[in-house]
PDB file of C-alpha atoms in Angstrom:
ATOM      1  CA  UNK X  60       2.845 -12.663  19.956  1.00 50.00           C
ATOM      2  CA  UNK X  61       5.235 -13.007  17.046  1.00 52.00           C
ATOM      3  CA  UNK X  62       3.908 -14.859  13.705  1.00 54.00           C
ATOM      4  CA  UNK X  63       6.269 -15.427  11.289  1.00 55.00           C
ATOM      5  CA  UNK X  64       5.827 -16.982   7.338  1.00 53.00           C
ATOM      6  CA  UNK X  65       8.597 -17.592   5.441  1.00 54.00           C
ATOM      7  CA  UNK X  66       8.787 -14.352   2.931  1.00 51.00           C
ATOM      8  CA  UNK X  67      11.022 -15.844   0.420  1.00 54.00           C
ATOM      9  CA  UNK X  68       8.304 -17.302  -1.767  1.00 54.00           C
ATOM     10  CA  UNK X  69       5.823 -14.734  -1.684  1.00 54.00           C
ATOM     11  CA  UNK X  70       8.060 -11.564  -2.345  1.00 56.00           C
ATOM     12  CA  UNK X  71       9.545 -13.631  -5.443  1.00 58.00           C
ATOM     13  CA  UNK X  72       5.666 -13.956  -6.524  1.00 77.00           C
ATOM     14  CA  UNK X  73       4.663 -10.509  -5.200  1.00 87.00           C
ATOM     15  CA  UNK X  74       3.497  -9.620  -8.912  1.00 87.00           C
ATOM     16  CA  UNK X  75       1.435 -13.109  -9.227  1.00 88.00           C
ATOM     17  CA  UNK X  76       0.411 -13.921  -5.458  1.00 89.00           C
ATOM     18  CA  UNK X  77      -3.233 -14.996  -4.780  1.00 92.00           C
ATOM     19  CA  UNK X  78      -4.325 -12.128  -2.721  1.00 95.00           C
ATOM     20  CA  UNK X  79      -7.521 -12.346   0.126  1.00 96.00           C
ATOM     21  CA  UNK X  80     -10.420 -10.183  -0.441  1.00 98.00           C
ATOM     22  CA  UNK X  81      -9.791  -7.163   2.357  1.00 98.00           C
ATOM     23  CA  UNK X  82     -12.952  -5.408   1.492  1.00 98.00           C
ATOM     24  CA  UNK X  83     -13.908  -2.217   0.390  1.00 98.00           C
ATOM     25  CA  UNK X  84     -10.991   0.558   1.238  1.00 98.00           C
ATOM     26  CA  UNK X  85     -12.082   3.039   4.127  1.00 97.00           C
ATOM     27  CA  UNK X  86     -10.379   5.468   2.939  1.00 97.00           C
ATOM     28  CA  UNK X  87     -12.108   5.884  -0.203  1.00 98.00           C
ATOM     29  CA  UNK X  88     -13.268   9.777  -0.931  1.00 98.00           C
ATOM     30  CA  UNK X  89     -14.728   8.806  -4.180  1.00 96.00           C
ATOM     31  CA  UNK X  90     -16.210   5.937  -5.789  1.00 96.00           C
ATOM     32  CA  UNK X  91     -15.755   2.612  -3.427  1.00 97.00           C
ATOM     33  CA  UNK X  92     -12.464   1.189  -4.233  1.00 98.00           C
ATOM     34  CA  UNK X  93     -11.546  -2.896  -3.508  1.00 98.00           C
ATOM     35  CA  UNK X  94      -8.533  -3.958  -1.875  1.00 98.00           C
ATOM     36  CA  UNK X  95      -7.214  -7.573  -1.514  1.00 98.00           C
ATOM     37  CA  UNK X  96      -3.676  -8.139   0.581  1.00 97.00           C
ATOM     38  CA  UNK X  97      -1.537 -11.003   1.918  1.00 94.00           C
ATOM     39  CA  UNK X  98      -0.099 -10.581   5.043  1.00 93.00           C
ATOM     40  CA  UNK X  99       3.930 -11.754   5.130  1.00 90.00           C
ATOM     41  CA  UNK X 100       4.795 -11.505   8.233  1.00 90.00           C
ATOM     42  CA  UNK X 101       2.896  -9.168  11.650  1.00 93.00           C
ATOM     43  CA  UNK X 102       4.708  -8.250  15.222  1.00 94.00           C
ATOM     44  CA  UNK X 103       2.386  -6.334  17.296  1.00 94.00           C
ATOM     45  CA  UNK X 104       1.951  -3.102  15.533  1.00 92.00           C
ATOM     46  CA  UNK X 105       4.375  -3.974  12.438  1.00 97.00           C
ATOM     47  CA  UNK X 106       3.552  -5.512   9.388  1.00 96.00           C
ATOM     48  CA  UNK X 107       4.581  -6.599   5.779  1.00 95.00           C
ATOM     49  CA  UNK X 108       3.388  -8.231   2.611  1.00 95.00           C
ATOM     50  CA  UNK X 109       1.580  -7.459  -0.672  1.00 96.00           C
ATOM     51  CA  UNK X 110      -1.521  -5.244  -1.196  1.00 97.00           C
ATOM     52  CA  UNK X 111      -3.535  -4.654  -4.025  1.00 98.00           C
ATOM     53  CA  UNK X 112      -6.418  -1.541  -4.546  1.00 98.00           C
ATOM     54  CA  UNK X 113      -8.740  -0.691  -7.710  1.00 98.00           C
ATOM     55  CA  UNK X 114      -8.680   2.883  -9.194  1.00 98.00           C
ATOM     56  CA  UNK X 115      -9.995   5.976  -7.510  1.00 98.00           C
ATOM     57  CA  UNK X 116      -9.365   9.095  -4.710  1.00 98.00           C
ATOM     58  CA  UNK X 117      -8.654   8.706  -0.902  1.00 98.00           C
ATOM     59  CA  UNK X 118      -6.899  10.233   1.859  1.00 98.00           C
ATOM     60  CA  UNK X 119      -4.532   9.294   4.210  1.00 98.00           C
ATOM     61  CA  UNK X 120      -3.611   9.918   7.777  1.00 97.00           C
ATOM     62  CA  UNK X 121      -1.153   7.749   8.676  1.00 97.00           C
ATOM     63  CA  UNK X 122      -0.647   6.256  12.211  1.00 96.00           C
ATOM     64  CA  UNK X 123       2.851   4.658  11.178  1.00 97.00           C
ATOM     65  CA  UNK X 124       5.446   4.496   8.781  1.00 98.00           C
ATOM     66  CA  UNK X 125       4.830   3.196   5.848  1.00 98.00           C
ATOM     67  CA  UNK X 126       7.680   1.574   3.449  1.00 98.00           C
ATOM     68  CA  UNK X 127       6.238   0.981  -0.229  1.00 98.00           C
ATOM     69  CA  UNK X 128       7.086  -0.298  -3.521  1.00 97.00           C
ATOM     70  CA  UNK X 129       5.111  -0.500  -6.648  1.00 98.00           C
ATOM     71  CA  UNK X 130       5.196  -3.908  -7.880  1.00 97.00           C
ATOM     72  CA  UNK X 131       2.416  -3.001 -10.748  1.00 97.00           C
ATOM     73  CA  UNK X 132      -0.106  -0.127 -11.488  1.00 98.00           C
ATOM     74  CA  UNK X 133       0.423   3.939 -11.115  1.00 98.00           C
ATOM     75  CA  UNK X 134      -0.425   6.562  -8.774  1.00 98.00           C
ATOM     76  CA  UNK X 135       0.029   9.754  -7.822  1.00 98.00           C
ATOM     77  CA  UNK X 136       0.394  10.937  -4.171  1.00 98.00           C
ATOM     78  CA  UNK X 137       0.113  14.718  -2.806  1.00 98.00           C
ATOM     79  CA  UNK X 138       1.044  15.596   0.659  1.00 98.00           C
ATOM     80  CA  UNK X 139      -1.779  18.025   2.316  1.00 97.00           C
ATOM     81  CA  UNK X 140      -0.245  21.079   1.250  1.00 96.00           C
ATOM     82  CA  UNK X 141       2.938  19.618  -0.844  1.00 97.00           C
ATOM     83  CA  UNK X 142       3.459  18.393  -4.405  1.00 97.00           C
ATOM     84  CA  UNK X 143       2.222  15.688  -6.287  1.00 98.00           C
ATOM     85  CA  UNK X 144       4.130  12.990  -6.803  1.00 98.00           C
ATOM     86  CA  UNK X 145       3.545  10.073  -9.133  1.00 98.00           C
ATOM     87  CA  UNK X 146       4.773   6.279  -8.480  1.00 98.00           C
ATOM     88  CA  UNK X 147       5.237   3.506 -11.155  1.00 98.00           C
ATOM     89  CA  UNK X 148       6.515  -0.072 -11.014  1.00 98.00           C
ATOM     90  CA  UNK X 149       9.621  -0.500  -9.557  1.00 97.00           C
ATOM     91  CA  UNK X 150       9.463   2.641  -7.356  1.00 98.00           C
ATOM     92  CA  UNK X 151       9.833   2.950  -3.525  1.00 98.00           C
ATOM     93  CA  UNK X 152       8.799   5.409  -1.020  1.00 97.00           C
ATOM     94  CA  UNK X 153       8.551   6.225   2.643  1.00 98.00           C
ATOM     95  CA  UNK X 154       5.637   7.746   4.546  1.00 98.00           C
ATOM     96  CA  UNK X 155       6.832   8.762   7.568  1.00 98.00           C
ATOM     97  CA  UNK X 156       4.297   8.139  10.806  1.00 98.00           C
ATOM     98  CA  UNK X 157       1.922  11.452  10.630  1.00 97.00           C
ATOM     99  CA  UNK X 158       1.672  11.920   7.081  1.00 98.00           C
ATOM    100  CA  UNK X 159      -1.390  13.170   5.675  1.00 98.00           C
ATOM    101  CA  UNK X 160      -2.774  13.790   2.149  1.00 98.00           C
ATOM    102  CA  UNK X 161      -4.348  12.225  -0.805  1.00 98.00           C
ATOM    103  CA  UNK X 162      -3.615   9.077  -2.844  1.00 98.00           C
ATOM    104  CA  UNK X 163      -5.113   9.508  -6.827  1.00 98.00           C
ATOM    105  CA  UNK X 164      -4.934   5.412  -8.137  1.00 98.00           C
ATOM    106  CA  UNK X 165      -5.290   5.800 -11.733  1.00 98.00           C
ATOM    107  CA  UNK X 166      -4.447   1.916 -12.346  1.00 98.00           C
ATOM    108  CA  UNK X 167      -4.737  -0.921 -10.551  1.00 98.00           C
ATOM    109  CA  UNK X 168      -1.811  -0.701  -7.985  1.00 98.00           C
ATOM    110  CA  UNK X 169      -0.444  -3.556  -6.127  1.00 98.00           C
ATOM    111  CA  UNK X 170       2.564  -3.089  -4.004  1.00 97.00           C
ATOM    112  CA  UNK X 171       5.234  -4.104  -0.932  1.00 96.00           C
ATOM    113  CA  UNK X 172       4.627  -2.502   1.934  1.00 97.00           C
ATOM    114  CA  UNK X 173       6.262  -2.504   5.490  1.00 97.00           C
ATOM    115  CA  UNK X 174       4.604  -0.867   8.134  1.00 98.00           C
ATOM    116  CA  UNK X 175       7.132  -0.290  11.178  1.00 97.00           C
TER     117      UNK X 175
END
């Protein structure tokens, strides 16, 4: 089943959209940590819109790719057994499907993501 919402108004509000409570992150390996989201658009397995998480640790181990980009707030991301890697507003990355490794919020982040 395809549902589709016309993404035009909530990408160009992306930094302002009313997000839904999505609950404490699973994730987490610290502290608990809050997300809230908006879901743009969902096809089976992929997905896009806006999500939002409070400051702390986790780790990651991704079942699909992930497209991202910071719309507010700063992180820094380190592959299991890579670099680390910080990501500000207007930044974009990829996580390919597979990728494993920790996520360090330091503010706040709220982003664009595509999973596919």
């Amino acid at each position: 089943m395809t549902t589709a919402t016309p993404a035009t108004p909530y990408l160009a509000a992306a930094r302002d959209a009313d997000l839904d409570d999505w609950g404490p992150l699973p994730e987490a390996t610290g502290e608990p940590m809050q997300t809230s989201g908006l879901t743009l658009w969902a096809d089976g397995d992929q997905e896009a819109g806006v999500w939002e998480c409070t400051p702390g640790p986790s780790h990651w181990n991704l079942e699909s790719n992930e497209f991202v980009h910071i719309v507010s707030g700063q992180m820094t991301v380190i592959p299991d057994g890579g670099e680390p890697t910080e990501l500000r507003p207007g930044d974009t990355a990829v996580f390919p499907r597979g990728w494993t490794g920790n996520w360090q919020i330091h503010e706040t982040i709220r982003k664009i993501y595509v999973l596919f």
